[in-house]
Short mmCIF file of C-alpha atoms and ligand atoms in Angstrom, two decimals:
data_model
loop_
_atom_site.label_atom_id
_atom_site.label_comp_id
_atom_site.label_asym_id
_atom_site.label_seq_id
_atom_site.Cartn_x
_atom_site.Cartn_y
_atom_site.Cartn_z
CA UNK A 184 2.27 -23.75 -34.84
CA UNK A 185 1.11 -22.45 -31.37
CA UNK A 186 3.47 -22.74 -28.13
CA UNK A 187 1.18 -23.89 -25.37
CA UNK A 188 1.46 -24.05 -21.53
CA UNK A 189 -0.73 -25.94 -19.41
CA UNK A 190 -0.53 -26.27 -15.75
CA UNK A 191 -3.01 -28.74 -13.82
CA UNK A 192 -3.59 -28.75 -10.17
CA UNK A 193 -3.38 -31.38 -7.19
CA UNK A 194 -6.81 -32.22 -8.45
CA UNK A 195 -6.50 -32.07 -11.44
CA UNK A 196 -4.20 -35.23 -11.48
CA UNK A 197 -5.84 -36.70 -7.96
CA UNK A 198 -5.98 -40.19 -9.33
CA UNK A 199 -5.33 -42.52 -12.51
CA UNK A 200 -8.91 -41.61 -14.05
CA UNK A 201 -7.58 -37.82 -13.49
CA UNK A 202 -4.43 -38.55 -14.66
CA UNK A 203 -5.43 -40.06 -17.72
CA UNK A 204 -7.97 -37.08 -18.28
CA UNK A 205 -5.14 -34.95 -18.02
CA UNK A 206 -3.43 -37.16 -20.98
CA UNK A 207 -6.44 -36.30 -22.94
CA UNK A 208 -6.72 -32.66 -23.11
CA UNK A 209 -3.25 -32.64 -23.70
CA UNK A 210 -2.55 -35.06 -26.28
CA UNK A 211 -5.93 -33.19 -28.25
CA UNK A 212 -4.04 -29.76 -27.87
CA UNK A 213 -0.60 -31.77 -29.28
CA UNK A 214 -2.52 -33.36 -32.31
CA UNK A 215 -3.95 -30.28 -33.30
CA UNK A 216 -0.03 -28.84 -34.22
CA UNK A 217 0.64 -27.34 -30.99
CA UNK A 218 4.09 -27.61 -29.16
CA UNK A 219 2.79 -28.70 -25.57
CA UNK A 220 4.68 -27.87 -22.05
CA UNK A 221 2.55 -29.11 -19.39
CA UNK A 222 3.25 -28.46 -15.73
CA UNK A 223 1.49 -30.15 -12.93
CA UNK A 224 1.22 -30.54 -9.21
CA UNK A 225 1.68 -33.26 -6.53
CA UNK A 226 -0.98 -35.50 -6.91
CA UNK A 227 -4.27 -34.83 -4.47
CA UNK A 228 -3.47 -34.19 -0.42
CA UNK A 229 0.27 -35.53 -1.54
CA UNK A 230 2.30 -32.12 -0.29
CA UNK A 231 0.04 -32.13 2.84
CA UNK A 232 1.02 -35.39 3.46
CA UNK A 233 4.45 -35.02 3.31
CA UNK A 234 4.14 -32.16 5.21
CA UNK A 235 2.48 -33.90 8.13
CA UNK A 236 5.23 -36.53 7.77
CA UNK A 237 7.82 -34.53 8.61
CA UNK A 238 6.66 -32.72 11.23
CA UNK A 239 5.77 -36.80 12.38
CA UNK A 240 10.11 -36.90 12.71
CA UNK A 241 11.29 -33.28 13.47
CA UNK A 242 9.26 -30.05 13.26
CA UNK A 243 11.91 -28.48 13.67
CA UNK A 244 13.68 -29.95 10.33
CA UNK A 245 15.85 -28.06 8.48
CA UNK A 246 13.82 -25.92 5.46
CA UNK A 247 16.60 -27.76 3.07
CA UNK A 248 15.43 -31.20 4.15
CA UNK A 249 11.63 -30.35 3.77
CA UNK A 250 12.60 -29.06 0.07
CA UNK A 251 13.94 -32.14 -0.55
CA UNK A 252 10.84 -34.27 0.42
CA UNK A 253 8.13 -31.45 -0.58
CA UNK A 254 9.73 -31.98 -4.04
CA UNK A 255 9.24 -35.86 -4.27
CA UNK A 256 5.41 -35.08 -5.04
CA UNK A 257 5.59 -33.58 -8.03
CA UNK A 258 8.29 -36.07 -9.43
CA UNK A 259 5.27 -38.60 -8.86
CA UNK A 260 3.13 -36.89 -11.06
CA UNK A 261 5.31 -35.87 -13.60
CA UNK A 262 6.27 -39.47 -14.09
CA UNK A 263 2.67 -41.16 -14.08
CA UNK A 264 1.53 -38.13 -16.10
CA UNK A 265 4.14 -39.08 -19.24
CA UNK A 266 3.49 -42.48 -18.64
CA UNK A 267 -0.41 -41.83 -19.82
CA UNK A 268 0.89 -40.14 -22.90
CA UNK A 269 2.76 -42.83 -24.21
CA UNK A 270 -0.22 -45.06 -23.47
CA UNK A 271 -2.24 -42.98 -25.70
CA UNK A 272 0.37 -43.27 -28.03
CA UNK A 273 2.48 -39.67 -27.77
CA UNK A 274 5.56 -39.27 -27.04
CA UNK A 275 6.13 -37.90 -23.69
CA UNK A 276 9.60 -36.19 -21.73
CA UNK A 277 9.10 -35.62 -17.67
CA UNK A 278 11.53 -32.98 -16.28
CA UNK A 279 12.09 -32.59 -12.67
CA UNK A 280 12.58 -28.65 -12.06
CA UNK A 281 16.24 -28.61 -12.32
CA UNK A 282 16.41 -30.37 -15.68
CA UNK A 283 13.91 -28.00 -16.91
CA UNK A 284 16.38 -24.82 -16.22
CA UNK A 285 14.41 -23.23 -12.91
CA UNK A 286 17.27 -21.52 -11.38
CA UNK A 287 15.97 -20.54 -7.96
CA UNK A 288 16.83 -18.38 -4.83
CA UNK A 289 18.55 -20.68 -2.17
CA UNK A 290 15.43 -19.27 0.25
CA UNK A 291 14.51 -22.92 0.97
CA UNK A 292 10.78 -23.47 1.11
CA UNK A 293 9.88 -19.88 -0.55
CA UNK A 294 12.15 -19.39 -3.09
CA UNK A 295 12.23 -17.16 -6.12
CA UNK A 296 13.24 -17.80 -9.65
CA UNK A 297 15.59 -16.21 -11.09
CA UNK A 298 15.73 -17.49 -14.36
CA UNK A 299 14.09 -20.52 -16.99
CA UNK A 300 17.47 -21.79 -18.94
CA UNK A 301 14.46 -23.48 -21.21
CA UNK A 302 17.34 -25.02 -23.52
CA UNK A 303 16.03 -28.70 -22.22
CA UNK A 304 12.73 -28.18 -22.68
CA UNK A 305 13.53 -26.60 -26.56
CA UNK A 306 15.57 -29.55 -27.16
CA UNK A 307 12.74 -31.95 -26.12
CA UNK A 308 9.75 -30.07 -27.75
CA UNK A 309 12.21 -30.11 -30.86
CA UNK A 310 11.97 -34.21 -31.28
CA UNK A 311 7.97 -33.70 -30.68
CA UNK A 312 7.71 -34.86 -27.03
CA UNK A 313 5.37 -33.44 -24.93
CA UNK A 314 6.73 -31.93 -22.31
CA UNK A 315 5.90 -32.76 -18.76
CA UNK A 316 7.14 -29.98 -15.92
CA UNK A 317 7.47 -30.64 -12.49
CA UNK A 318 5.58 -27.27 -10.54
CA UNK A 319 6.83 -26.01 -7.51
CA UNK A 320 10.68 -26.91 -7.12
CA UNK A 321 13.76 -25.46 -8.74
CA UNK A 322 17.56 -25.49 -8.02
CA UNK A 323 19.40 -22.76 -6.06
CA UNK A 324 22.74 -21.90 -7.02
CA UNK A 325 24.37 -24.30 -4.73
CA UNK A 326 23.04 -26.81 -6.49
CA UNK A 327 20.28 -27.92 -3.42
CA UNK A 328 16.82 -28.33 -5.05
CA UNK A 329 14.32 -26.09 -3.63
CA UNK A 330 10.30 -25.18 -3.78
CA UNK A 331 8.78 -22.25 -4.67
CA UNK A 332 6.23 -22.26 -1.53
CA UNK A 333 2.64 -23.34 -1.59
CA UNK A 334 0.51 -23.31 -4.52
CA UNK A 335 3.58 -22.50 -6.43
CA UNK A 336 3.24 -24.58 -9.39
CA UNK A 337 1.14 -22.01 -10.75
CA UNK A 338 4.00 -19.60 -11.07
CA UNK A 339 6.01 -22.17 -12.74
CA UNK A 340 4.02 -22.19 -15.85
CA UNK A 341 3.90 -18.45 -15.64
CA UNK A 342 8.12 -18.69 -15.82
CA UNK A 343 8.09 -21.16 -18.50
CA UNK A 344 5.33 -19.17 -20.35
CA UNK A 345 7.43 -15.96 -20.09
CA UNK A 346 11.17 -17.86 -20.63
CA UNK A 347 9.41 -19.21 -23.63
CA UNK A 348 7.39 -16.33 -25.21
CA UNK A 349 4.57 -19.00 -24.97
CA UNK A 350 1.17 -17.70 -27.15
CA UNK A 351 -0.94 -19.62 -24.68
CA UNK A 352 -1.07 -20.06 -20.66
CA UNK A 353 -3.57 -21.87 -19.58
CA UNK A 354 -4.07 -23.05 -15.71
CA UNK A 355 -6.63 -25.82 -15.35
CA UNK A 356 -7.66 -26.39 -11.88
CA UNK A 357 -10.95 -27.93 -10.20
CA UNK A 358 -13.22 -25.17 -11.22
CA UNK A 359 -14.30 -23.66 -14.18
CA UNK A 360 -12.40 -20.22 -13.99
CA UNK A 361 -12.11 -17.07 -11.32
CA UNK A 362 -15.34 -16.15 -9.56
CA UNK A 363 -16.67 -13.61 -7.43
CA UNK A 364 -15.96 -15.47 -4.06
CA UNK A 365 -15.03 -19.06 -3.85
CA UNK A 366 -17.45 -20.92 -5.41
CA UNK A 367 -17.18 -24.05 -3.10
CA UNK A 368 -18.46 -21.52 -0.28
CA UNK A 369 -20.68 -18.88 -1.91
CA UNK A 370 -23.61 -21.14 -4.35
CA UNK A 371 -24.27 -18.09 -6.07
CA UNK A 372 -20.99 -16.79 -7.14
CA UNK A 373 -20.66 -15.83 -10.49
CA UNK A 374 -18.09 -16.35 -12.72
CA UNK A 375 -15.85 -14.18 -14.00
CA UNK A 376 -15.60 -13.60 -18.05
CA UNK A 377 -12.06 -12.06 -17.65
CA UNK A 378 -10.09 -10.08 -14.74
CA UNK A 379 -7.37 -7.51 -14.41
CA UNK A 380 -3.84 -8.17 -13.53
CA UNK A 381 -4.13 -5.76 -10.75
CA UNK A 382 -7.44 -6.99 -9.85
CA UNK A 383 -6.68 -10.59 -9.25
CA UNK A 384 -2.98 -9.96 -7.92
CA UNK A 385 -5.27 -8.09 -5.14
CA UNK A 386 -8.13 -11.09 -5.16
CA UNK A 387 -4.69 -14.02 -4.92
CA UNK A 388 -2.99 -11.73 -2.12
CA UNK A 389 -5.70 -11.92 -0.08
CA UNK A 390 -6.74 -15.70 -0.54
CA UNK A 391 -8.20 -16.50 -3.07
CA UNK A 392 -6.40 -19.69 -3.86
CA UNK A 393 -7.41 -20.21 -7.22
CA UNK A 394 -4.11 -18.57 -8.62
CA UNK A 395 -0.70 -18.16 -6.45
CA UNK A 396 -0.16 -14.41 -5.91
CA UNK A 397 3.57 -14.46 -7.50
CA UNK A 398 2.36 -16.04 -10.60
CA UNK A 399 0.03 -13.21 -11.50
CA UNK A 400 2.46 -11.08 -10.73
CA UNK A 401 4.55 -12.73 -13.38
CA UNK A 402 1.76 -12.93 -15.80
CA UNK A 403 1.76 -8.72 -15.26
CA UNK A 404 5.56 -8.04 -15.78
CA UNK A 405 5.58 -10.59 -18.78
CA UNK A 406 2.38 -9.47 -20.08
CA UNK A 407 1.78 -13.21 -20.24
CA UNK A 408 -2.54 -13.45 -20.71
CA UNK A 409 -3.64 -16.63 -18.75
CA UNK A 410 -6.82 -18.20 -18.95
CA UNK A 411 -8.39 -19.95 -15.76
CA UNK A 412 -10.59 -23.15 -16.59
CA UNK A 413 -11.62 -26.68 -15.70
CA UNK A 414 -9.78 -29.55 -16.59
CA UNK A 415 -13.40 -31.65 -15.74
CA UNK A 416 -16.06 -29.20 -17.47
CA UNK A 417 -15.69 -28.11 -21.02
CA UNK A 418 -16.41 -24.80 -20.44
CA UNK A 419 -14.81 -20.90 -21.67
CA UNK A 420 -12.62 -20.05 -18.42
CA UNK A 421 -11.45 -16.64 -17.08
CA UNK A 422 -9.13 -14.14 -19.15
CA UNK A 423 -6.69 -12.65 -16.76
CA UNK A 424 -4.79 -9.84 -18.75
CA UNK A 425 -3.68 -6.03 -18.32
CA UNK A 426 -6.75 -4.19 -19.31
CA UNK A 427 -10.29 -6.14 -19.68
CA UNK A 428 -13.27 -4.74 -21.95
CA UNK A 429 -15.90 -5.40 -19.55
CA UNK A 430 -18.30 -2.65 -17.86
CA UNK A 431 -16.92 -2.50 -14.74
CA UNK A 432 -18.24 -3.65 -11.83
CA UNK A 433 -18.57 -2.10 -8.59
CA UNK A 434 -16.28 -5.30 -7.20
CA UNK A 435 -15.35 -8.18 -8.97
CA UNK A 436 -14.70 -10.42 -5.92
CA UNK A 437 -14.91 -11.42 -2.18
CA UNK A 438 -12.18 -12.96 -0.64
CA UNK A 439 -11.43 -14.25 2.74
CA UNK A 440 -7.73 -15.49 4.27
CA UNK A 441 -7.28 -17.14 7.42
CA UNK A 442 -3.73 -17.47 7.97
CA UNK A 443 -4.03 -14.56 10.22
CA UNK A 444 -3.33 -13.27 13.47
CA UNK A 445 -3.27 -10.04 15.65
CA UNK A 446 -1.35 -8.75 18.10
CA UNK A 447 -1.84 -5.91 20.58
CA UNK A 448 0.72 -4.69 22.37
CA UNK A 449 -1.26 -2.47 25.44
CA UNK A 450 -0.03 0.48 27.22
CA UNK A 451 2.90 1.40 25.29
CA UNK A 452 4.44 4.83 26.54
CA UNK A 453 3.36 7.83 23.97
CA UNK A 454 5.99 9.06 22.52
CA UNK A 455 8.15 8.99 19.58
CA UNK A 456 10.02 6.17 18.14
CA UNK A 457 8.07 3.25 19.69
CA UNK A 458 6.36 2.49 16.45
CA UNK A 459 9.48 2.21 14.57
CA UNK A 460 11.40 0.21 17.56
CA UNK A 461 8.53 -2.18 17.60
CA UNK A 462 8.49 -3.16 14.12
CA UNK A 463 12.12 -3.18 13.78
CA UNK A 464 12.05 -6.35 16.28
CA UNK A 465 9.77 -7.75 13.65
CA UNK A 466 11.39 -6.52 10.43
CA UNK A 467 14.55 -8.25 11.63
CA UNK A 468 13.01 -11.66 11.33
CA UNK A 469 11.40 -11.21 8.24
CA UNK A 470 8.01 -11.09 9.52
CA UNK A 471 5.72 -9.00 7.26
CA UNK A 472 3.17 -6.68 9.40
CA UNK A 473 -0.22 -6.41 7.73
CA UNK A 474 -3.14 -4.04 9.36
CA UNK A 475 -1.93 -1.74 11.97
CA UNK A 476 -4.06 0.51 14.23
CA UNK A 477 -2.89 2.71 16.82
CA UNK A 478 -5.23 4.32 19.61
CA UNK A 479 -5.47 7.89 20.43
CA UNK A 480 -2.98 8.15 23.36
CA UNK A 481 -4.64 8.57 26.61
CA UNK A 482 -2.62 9.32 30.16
CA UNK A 483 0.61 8.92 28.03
CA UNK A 484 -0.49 5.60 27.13
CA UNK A 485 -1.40 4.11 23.70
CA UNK A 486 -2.10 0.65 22.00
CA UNK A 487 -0.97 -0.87 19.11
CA UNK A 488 -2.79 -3.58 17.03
CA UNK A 489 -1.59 -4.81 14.06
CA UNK A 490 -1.79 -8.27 12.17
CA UNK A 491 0.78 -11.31 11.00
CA UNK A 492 0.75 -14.44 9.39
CA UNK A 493 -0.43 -17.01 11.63
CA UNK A 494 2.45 -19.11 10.55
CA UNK A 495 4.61 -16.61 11.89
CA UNK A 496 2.13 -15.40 15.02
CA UNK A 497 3.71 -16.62 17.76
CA UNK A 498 7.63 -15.65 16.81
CA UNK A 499 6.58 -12.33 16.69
CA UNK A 500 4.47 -12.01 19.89
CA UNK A 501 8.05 -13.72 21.39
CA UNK A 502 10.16 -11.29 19.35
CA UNK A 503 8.10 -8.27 21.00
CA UNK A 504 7.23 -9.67 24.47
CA UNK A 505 10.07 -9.10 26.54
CA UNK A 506 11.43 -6.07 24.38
CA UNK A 507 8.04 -4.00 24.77
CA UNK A 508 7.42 -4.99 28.40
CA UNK A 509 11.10 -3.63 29.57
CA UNK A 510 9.77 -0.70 27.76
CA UNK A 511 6.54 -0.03 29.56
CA UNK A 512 4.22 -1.65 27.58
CA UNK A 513 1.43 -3.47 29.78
CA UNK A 514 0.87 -6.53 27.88
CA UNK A 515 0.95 -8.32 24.78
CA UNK A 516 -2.31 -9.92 23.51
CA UNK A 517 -2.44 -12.75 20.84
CA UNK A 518 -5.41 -14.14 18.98
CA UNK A 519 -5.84 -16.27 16.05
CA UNK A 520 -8.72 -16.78 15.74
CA UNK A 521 -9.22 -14.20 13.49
CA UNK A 522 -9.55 -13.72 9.28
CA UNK A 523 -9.66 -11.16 6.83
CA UNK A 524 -12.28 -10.99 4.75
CA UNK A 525 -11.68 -8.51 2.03
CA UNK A 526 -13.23 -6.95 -1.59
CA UNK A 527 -11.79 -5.80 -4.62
CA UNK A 528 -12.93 -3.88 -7.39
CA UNK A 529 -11.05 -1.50 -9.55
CA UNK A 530 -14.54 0.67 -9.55
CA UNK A 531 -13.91 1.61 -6.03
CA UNK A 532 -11.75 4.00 -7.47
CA UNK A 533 -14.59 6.14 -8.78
CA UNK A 534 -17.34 5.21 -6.56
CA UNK A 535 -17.87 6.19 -2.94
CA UNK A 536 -19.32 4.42 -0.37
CA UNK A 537 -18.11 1.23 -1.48
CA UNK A 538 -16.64 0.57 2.23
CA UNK A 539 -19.74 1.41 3.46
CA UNK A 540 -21.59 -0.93 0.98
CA UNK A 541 -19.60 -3.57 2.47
CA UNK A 542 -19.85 -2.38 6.30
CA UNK A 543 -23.56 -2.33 5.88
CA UNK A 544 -23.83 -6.02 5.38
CA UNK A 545 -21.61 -6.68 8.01
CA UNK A 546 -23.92 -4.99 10.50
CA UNK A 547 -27.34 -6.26 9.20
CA UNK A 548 -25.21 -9.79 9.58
CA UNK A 549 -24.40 -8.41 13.19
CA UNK A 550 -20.79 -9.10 12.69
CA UNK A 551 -18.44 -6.74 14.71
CA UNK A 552 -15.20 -5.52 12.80
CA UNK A 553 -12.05 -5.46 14.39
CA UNK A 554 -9.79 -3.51 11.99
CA UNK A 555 -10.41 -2.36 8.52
CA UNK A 556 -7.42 -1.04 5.90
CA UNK A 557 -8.32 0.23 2.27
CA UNK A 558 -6.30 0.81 -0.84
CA UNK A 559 -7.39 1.95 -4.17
CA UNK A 560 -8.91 -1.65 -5.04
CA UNK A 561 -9.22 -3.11 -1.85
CA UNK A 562 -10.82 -2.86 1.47
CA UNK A 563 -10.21 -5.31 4.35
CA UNK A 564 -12.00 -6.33 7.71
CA UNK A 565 -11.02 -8.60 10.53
CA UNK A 566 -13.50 -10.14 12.24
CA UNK A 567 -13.78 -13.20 14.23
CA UNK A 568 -12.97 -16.50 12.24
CA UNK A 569 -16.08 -18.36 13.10
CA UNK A 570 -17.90 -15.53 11.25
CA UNK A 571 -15.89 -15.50 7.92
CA UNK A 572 -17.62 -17.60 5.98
CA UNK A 573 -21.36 -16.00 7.11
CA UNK A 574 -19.39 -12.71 6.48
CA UNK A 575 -18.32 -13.80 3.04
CA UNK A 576 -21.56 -14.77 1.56
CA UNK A 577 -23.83 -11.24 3.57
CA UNK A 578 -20.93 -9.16 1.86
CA UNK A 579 -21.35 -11.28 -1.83
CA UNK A 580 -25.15 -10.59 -1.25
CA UNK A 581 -25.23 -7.35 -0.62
CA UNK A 582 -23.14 -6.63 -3.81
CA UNK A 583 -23.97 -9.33 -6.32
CA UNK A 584 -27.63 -9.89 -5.39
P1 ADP B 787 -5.17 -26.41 -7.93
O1 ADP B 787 -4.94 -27.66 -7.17
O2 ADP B 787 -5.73 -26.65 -9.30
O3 ADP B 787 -3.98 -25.51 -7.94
P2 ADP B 787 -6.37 -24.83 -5.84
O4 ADP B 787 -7.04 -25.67 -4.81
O5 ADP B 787 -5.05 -24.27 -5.54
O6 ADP B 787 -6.35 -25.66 -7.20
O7 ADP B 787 -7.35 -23.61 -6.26
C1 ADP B 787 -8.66 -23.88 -6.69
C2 ADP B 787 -9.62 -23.62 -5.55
O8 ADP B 787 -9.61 -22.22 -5.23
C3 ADP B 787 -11.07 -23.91 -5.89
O9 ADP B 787 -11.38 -25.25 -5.64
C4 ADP B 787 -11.82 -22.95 -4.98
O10 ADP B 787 -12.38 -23.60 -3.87
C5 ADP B 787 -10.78 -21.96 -4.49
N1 ADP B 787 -11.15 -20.55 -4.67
C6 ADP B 787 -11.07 -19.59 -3.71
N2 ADP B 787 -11.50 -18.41 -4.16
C7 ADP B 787 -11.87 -18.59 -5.47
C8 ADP B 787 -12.38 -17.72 -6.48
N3 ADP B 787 -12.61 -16.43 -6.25
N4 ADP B 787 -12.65 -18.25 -7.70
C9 ADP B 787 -12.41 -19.56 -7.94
N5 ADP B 787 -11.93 -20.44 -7.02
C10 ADP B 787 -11.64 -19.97 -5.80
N1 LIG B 788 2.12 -29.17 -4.62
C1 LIG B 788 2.39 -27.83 -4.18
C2 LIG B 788 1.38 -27.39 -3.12
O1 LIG B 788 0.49 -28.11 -2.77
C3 LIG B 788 2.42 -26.83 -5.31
C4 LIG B 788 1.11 -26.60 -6.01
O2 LIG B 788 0.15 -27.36 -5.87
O3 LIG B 788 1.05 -25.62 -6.76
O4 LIG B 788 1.49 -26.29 -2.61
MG1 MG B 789 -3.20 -24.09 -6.56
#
């Protein structure tokens, strides 16, 4: 007997058809002598729409408060999704997070876990219940329940997965596995047969939403394999897992995020320390700095460019403002209008001009670049956001075509 985790997507469970669906594929994987742990999302728009209903009362509300409502989604689904079991004549336990053991960080609306105490979950599986997981929310030590940020239901049946020593983790969302760009925007993306930790931790980092960032980089430290596939098609998925047999490709994917900004603080004097003064404004509200680029000084004068979250844009430009200006920087220039558009491949390593593979199709697209960074697996542009998604599919083209 096989220990099996499935997680389904918003989507996945959108409506009662889906729902029952979802009863399906799970009740087959119970009747074939598998112990089942299922995990799901809110149902459809559902986290979006409590989202917009709070900031309807008080967008200012307390990150505790919007745990507490941000939570209620999933207890939906969880509940409707056992109820389809039984009708199909299984039996069925739903868990909210806390009764399933998810000890979290009390970092409201972004937590961590710290541990799975899966002693519930053992206890339920034991009396041959299916066992349906609320994704996304846990319990901090104080005892407030709390959610693991967006798309974090993903990372949930990672923990359980890993807590368990699971032999299977399977995420079922509304495509049929990983591809080379999102396959909703780019017709002729290919799918992918199976994908590197490192690789897709690179590929979720830089938006491609298909799997939460943390809960690959769970799936690496466990060593927990996941598999990627439809819960609508019947069709072989993606194999994300340490080291994959497959000739390598020169990139495996195209991504593009647009929860960007930049900010350029002009004129800043040119001397030493005003990097490090600068980003310690920012560094002591927790506000992560992604590209930077600094000019060659001219007439003691440089600029500094570097990009945020656009959740988090216009805290920082009022964290720096005042601070750099009393300094004798010029001005402090904000746009967000703005995305990264990015490619990984762990055969950049050993091939050159890769960037300039990816530059090249940028120009014959006649799409100016704005900043670039690189890493081993990775290189990034920002460019304007109306571009992106023409960026996105001359850059697939150019490699993939
Ligand atoms: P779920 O609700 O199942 O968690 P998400 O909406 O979070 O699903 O993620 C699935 C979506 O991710 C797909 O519908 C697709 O549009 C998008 N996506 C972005 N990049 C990729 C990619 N490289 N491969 C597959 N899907 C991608
Ligand atoms: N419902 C949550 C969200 O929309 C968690 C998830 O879907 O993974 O972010
Ligand atoms: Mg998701």
């Amino acid at each position: 007997m096989s220990l099996i985790v499935q997680k389904f997507g918003g989507t996945s469970v959108r409506d009662a058809e889906r729902v029952m669906n979802v009863a399906r594929i799970v009740t087959d994987t119970f009747a074939k002598g598998n112990d089942v742990v299922v995990v799901v999302s809110a149902q459809g728009d559902t986290t979006d729409d409590l989202i917009a209903k709070a900031e309807e009362i008080n967008p200012k509300a307390s990150r505790r408060e919007k745990d507490m409502l941000l939570a209620a989604g999933e207890q939906i689904s969880i509940a409707l999704l056992a109820m389809a079991i039984e009708k199909l004549g299984y039996h069925a336990t739903s868990l909210l997070g806390w009764q399933a053991g998810f000890e979290t960080t009390s970092a409201h609306t972004s937590a961590r876990i710290r541990r799975v105490n899966a002693d519930r979950i053992r206890e339920a599986l034991d009396k041959h219940n299916i066992v349906v997981v609320a994704g996304f929310q846990g319990i901090s030590r104080r005892g407030d329940i709390t959610t693991l940020g967006r798309g974090g239901s993903d990372t949930s049946a990672v923990a359980i997965a890993a807590a368990m020593h699971a032999d299977l983790c399977q995420i079922y969302t509304d495509v049929e596995g990983v591809y080379t760009a999102d396959p909703r925007k780019v017709e002729t993306a290919r799918k992918l047969k199976e994908i590197s930790y490192d690789e897709m931790l690179e590929l979720a980092t830089l938006g491609a939403q298909v799997l939460n960032n943390r809960s690959v980089e769970m799936a690496k430290k466990y060593n927990i394999e996941l598999e990627v596939l439809s819960s609508l098609a019947k069709a072989p998925g993606t194999i994300v897992k340490e080291k994959t047999k497959m000739e390598k490709m020169l990139i495996s994917g195209v991504a593009k995020d647009t929860d960007v900004a930049r900010i350029s603080v002009i004129g800043v004097p040119n001397i030493p320390g005003i990097a490090f003064k600068m980003f310690s404004k920012l560094s002591a509200k927790d506000i992560n700095v992604d590209i930077i680029l600094q000019s060659i000084g001219h007439d003691g004068k440089k600029d500094i460019s570097f990009t945020v979250a656009k959740t988090r844009g216009r805290e920082a430009v009022a964290a720096l403002e005042e601070y750099m200006v009393s300094h004798g920087a010029k001005e402090v220039l904000y746009d967000d209008e703005v995305a990264k558009i990015s490619i990984v491949g762990a055969g950049m390593e050993s091939h050159a001009g890769v960037a300039t593979k990816m530059f090249e199709a940028l120009y014959d697209a006649q799409i100016n670049i704005q900043m670039i960074s690189t890493s081993e697996i990775k290189v990034s542009v920002l460019i304007d956001i109306n571009e992106a998604d023409k960026a996105v599919k001359a850059i697939h083209n150019k490699f993939f075509d």
